[in-house]
Short mmCIF file of C-alpha atoms in Angstrom, two decimals:
data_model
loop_
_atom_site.label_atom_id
_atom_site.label_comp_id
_atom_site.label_asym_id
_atom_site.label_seq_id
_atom_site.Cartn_x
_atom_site.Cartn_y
_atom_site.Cartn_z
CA UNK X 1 94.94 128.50 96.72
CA UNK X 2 96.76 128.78 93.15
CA UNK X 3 95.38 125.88 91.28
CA UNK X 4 97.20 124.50 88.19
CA UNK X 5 95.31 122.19 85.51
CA UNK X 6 97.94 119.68 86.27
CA UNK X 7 99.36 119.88 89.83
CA UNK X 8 97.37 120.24 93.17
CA UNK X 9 99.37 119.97 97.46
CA UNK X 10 98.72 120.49 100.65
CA UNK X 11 100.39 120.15 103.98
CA UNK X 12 99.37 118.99 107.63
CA UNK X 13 100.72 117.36 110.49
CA UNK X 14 99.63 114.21 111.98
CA UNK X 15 100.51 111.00 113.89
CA UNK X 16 101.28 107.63 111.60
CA UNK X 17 100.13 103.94 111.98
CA UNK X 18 102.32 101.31 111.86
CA UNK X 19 102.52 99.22 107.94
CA UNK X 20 100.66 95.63 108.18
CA UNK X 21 102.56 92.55 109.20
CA UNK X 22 102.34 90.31 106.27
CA UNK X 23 104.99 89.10 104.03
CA UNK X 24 107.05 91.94 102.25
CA UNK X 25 105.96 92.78 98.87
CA UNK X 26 103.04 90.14 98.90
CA UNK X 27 99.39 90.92 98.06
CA UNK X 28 96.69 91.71 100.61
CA UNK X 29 93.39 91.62 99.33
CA UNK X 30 94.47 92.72 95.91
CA UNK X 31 96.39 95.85 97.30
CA UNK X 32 99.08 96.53 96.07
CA UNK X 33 98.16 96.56 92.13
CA UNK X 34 101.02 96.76 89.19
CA UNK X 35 100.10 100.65 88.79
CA UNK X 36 100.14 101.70 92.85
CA UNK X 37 103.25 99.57 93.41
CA UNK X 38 105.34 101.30 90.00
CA UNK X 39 104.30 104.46 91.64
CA UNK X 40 106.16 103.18 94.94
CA UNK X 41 109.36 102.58 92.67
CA UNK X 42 109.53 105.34 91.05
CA UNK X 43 109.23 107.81 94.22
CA UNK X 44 112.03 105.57 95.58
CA UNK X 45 114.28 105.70 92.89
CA UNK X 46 114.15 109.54 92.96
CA UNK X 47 114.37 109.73 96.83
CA UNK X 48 117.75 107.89 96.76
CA UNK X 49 119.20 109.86 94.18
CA UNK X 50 117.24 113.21 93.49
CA UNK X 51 119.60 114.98 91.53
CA UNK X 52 119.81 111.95 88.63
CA UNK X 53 115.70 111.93 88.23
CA UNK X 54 115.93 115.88 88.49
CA UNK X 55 118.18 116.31 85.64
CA UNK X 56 115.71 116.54 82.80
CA UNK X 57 113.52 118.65 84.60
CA UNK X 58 112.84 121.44 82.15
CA UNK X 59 115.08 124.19 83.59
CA UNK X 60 112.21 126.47 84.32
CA UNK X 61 110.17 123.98 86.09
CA UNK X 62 112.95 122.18 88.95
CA UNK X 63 114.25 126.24 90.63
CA UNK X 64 115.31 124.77 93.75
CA UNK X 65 116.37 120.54 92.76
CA UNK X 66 119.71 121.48 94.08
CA UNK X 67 117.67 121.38 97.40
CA UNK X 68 117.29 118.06 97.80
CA UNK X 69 119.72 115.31 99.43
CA UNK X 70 119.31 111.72 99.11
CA UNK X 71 116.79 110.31 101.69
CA UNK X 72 115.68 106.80 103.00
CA UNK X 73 113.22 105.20 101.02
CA UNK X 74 109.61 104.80 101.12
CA UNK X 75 108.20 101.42 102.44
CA UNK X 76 104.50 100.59 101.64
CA UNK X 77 101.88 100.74 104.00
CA UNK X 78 98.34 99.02 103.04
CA UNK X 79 96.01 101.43 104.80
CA UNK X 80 97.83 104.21 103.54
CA UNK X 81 97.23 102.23 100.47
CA UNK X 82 93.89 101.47 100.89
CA UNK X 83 92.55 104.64 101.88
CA UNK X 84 94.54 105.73 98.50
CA UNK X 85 92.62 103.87 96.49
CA UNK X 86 89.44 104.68 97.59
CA UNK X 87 89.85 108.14 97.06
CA UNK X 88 90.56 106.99 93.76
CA UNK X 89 87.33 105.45 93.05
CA UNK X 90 85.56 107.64 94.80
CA UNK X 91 86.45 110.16 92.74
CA UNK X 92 86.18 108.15 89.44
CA UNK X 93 82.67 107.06 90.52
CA UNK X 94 81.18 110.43 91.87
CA UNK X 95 83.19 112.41 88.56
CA UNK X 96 85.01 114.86 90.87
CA UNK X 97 89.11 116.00 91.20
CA UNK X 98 89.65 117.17 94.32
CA UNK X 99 91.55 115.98 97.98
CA UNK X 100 88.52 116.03 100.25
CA UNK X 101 85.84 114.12 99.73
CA UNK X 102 82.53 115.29 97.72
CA UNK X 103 80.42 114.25 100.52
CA UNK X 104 80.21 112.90 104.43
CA UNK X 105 81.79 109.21 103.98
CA UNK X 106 80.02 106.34 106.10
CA UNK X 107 81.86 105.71 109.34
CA UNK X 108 82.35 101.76 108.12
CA UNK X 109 83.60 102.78 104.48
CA UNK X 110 86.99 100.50 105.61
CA UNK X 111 85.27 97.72 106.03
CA UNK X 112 83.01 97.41 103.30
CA UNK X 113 85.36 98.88 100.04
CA UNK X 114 85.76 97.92 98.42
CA UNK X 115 83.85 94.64 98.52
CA UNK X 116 80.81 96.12 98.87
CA UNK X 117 80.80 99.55 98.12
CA UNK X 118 82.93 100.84 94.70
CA UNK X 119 83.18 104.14 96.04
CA UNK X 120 79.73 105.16 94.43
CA UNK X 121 77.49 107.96 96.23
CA UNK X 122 74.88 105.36 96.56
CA UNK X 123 76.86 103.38 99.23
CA UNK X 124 79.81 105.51 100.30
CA UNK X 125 78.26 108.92 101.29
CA UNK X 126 75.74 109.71 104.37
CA UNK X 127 73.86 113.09 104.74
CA UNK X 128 76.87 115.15 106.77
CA UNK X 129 78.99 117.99 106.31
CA UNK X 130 81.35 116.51 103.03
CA UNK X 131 84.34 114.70 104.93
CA UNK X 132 87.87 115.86 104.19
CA UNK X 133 91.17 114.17 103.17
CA UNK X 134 92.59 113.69 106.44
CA UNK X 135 89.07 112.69 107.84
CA UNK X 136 88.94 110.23 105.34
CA UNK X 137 92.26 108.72 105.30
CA UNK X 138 90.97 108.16 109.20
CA UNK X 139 88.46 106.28 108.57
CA UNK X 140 90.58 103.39 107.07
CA UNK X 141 92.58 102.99 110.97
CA UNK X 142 95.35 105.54 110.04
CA UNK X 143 96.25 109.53 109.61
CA UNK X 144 98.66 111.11 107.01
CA UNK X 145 100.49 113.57 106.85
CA UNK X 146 100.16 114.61 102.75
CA UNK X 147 98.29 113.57 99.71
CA UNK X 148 98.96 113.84 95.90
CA UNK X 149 96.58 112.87 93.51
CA UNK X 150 96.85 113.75 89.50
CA UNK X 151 94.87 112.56 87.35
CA UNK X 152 96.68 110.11 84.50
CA UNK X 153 96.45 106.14 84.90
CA UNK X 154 99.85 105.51 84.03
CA UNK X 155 102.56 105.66 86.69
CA UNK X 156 105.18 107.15 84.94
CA UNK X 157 103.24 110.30 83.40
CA UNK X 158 101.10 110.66 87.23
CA UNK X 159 104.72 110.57 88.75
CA UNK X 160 106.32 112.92 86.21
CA UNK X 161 103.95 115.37 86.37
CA UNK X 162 104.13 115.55 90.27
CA UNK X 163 108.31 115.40 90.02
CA UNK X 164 108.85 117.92 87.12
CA UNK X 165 105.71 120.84 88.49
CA UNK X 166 106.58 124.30 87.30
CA UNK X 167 108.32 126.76 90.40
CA UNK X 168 109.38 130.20 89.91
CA UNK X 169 110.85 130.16 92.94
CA UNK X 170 114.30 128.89 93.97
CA UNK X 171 114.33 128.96 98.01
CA UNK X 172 114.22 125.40 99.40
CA UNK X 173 111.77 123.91 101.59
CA UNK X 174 108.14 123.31 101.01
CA UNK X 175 106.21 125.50 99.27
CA UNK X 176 102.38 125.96 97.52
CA UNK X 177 104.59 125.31 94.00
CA UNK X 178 106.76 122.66 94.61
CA UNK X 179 104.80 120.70 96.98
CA UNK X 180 104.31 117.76 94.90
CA UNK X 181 108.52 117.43 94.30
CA UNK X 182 108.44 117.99 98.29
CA UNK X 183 106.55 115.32 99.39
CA UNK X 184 107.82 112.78 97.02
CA UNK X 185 111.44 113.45 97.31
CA UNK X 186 111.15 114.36 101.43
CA UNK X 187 107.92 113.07 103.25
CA UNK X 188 107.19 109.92 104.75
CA UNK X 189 108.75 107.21 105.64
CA UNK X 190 105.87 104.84 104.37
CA UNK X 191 103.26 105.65 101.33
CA UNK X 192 100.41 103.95 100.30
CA UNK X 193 99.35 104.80 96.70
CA UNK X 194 96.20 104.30 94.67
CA UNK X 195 95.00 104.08 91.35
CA UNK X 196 92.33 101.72 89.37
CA UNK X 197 91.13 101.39 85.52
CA UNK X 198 90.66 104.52 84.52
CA UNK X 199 91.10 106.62 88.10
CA UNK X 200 93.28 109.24 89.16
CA UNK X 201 96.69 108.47 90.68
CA UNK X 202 96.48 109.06 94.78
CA UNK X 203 99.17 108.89 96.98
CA UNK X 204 98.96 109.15 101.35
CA UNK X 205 102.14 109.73 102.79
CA UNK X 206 102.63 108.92 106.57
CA UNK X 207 103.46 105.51 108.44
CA UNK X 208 106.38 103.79 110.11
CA UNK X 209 109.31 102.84 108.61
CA UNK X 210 109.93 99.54 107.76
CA UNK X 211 113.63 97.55 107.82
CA UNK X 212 113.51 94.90 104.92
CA UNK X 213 116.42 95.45 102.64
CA UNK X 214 114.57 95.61 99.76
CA UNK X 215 111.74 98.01 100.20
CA UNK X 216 110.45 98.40 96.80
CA UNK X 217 110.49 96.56 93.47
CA UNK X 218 109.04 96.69 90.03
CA UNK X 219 108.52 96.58 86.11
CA UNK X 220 107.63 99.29 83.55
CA UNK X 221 106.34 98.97 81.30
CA UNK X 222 103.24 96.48 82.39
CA UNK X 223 104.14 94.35 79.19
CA UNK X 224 105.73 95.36 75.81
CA UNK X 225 108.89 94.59 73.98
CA UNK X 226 111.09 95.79 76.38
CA UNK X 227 110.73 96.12 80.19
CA UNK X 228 112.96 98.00 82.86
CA UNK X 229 113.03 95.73 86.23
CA UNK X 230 113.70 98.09 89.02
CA UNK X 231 114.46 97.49 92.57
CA UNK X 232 115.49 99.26 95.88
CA UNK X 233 118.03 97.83 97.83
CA UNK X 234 118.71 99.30 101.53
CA UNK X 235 121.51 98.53 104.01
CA UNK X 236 124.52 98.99 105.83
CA UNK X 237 126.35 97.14 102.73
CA UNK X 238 125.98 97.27 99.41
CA UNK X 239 124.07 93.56 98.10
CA UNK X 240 126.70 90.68 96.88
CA UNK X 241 123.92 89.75 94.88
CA UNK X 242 121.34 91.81 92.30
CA UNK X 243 119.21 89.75 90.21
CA UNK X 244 116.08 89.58 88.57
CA UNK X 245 114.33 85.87 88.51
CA UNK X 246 112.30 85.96 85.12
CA UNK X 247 110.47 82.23 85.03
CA UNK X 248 114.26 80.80 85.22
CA UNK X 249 116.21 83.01 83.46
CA UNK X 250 118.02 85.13 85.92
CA UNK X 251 119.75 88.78 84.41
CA UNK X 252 122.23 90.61 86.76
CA UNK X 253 120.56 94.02 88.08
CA UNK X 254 123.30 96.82 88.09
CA UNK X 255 123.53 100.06 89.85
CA UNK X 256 121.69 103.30 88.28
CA UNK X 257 120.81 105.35 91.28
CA UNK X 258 122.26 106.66 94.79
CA UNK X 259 124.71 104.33 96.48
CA UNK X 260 125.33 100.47 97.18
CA UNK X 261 123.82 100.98 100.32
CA UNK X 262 120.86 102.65 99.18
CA UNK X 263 120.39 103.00 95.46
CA UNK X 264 117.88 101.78 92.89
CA UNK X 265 119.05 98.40 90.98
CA UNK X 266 118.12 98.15 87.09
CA UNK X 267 118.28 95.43 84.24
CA UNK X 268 116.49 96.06 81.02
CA UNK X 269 115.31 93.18 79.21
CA UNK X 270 113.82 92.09 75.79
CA UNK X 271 112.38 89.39 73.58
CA UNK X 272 109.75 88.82 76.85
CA UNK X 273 106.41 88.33 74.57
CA UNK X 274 103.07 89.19 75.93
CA UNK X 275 102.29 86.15 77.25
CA UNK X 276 102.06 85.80 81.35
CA UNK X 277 105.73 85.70 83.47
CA UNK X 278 106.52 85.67 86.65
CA UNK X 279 109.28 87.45 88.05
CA UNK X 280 110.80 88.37 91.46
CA UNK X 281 113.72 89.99 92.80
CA UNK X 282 116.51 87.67 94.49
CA UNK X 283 119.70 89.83 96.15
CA UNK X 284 121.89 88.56 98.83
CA UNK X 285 123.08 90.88 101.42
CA UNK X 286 126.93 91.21 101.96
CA UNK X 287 126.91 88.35 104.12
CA UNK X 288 125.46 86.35 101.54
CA UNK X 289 121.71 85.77 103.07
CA UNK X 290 119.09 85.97 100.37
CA UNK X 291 116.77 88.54 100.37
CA UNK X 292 113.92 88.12 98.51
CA UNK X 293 111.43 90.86 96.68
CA UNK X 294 108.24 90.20 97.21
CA UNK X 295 109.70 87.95 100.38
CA UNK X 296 107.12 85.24 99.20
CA UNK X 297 105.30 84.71 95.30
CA UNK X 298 106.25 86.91 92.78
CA UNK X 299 104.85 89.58 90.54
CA UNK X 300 103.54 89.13 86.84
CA UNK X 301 104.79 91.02 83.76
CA UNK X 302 101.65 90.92 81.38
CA UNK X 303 98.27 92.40 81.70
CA UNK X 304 95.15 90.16 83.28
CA UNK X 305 97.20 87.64 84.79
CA UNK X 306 96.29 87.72 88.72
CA UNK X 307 92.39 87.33 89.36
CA UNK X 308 92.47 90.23 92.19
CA UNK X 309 94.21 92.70 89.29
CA UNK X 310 97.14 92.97 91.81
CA UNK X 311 100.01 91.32 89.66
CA UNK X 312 100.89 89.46 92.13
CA UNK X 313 100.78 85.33 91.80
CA UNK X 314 101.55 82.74 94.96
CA UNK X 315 103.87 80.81 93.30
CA UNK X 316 107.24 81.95 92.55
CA UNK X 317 109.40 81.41 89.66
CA UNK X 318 111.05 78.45 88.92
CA UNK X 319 115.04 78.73 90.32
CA UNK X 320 117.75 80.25 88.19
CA UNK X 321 119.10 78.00 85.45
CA UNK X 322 116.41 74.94 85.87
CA UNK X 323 114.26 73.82 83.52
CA UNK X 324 110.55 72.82 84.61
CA UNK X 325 109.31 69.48 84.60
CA UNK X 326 105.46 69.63 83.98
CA UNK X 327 104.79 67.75 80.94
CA UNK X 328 101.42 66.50 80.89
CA UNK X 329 101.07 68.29 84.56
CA UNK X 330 98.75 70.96 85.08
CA UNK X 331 99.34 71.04 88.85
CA UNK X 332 102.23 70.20 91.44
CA UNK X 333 105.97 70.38 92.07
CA UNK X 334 107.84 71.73 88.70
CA UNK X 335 111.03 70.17 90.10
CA UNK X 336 112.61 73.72 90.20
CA UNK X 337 111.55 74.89 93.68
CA UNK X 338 107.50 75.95 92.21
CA UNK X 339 104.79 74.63 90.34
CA UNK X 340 103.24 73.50 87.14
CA UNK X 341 99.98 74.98 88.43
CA UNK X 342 97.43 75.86 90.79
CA UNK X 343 93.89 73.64 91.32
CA UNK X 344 91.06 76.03 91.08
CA UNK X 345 88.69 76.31 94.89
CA UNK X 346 86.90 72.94 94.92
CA UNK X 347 89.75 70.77 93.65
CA UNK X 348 92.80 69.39 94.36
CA UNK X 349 96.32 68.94 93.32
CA UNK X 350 96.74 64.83 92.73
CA UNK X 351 99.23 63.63 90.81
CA UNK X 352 99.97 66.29 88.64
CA UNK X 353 96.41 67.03 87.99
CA UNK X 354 93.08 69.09 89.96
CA UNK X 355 90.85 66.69 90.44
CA UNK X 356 87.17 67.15 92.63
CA UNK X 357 87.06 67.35 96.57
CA UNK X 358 85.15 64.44 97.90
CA UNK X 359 82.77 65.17 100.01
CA UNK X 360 82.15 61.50 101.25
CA UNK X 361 82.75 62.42 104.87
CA UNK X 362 86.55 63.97 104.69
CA UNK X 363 85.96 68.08 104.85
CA UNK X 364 90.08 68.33 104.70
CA UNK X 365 91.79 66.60 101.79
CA UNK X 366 95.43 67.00 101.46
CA UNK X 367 96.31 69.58 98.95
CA UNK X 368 99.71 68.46 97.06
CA UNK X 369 100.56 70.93 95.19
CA UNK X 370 103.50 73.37 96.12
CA UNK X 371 102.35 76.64 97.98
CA UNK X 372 104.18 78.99 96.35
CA UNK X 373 95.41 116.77 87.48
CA UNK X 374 97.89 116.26 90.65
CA UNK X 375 97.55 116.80 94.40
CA UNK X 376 100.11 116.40 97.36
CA UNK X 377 99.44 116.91 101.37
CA UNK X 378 102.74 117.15 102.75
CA UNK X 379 105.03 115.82 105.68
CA UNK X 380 104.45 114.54 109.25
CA UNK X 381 105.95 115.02 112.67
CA UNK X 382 106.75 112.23 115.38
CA UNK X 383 105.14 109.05 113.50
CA UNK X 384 104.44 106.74 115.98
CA UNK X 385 103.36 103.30 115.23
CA UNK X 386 99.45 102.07 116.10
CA UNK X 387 97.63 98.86 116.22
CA UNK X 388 98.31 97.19 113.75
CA UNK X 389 95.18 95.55 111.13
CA UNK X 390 94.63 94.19 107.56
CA UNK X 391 92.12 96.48 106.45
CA UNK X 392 94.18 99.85 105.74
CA UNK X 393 94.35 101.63 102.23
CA UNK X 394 94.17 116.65 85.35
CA UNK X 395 95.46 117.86 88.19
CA UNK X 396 94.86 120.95 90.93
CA UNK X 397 97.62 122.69 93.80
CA UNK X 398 96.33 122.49 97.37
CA UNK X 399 98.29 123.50 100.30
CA UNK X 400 97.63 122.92 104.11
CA UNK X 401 99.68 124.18 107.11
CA UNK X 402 100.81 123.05 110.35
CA UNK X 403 97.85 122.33 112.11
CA UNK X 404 95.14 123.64 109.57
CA UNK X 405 93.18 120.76 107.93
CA UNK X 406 91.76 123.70 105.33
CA UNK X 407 93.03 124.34 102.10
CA UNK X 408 94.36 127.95 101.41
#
């Protein structure tokens, strides 16, 4: 194994699991958070246009980016996911950096992380031969076929580091140098990624791939003075519609990567503040049916605004152009197609304010308000989608072969 400070791969094959069936883009449990999903974006911006995120590659890192073609995008899968973000905690709470596991995992880790067990030794290990990366992603109802971790926070320098590796060789295909660039820009077609205060970056390639047009979507900076929206569109046609929804105020998205079809949409904006916003993504295909991104909700720009950390709030934003009606509201319909609020467990929305459940004999009161270091394992052969369930999930080189499940 040649092992880098900054990069670590590997390779197997395996069979996939099908992606969970709730709304696109919406949060499960907290999973997807702001981090993991940016992650998502930014592999699928590359993957739709390689040679325009390969560009400023230093020229003795990228020897073979004239390898790669545009590809399909990734679609998120939440045990992919969640057996991402395990490993990150695991290795955040047991102070390791490696792919497998630093000891045997409990056979029910899936069901009790992370609710009950952080990822600490003290709840997540057994006595038992340590359990490996493929073992482990296993044990969450699904198999991969690759892993990367690295170990920055952010999104942008975990992703950079994996895209822009130092190769000194220029043949294409994968390789025990490149395998990072590999996996991102050719593996799949679903990923789950995972990453938590302070944890290394993870992400599990494998799954099914998905058909909603938009596939990815999201904001970088998490808050600041100005943000880049980003969003992947994917279909036959190029969208009649690119927008981002910004509590009202709708900008047009334009262009940047890969094709109409399948490219990667972007409007920069400024003057946002740091104060909580909601935002989605609202395209219309070329027959002019809205698409929606995340299909239900929307996301938050702004730090410590969703109670699960996942960025992701049940209400979207108001519609393009209207102007909220909530004065003296804290609750209810906004009169632009969400809400002036949300009643806390134990109340109710009634007439524009939460008032107290009574518990004088009625168990079901009518809620009014509106419901609104890096590492890579690389690419699979003949996914083929499982049973589907809701419970799924700096740096070092480490490479895996066919078959083998051992680093070399």
């Amino acid at each position: 194994m040649r092992t880098l400070r900054t990069a670590c791969c590997g390779f197997a094959v395996a069979m996939m699991t099908a992606s969970s069936a709730h709304a696109v883009g919406e949060s499960v449990g907290g999973f997807p958070n702001w981090r993991e999903r940016t992650l998502h974006q930014f592999m699928n911006r590359a993957r739709v246009d390689p040679a325009s995120d390969l560009a400023a590659c230093p020229s003795a890192n990228c020897l073979e980016k004239s390898c790669y073609k545009a590809v399909a995008p990734l679609y998120y899968d939440l045990k992919l996911g969640r057996a991402a973000r395990f490993h990150s905690d695991e290795m955040k709470q047991q102070g390791y950096f490696a792919h497998d596991s630093k000891c045997a995992i409990v056979s029910n880790i899936s069901t009790i992380y992370p609710g009950q067990c952080s990822g600490a030794a003290s709840c997540a290990c057994m006595a038992g031969t340590a359990t490996s990366w493929s073992a482990r992603v296993q044990l969450f109802g699904t198999s991969t076929s690759g892993e990367i971790i690295a170990s920055p926070t952010d999104p942008k320098q975990a992703f950079y580091l994996w895209l822009y590796e130092p190769t000194t060789v220029s043949t294409c295909g994968y390789t025990s140098q490149n395998g990072h660039r590999y996996n991102i820009l050719q593996a799949g077609p679903a990923v789950g990624n995972g990453v938590t205060d302070a944890g290394s970056s993870v992400g599990d390639f494998g799954g099914t791939a998905g058909t909603y047009k938009i596939p990815s979507g999201s904001h970088y900076p998490q808050t600041g003075a100005s943000v880049e929206m980003w969003a992947n569109w994917k279909d036959q046609a190029g969208p009649s519609q690119a927008i981002v929804n910004v509590e009202g105020k709708c900008s047009t998205m334009s262009l940047k990567f890969g094709t109409a079809q399948s490219g990667a949409y972007l409007a920069s904006l400024t003057g946002l503040g740091t104060s909580c916003q909601r935002y989605r993504f609202e395209f219309k295909d070329s027959s002019g049916a809205a698409v929606m991104f995340p299909e239900t909700g929307a996301y938050f720009i702004g730090t410590g605004c969703a109670s699960d950390k996942s960025d992701f709030s049940s209400s979207p934003p108001p519609s393009c152009g209207c102007t909220p009606s909530c004065g003296g509201k804290s609750c209810g319909d906004d009169g632009c197609g969400s809400v002036c609020g949300t009643c806390d467990e134990g109340l109710a929305c009634t007439d524009g304010q939460c008032v107290a459940i009574p518990t004088d004999g009625n168990p079901d009161p009518i809620d009014v308000s509106a419901s609104g270091c890096s590492c890579d394992l690389s690419q699979s052969s003949s996914p083929a989608a499982a049973q589907l369930a809701t419970a799924s999930m700096v740096l070092g080189l480490l490479l895996l072969r066919r078959l083998r499940k051992n680093p070399v």
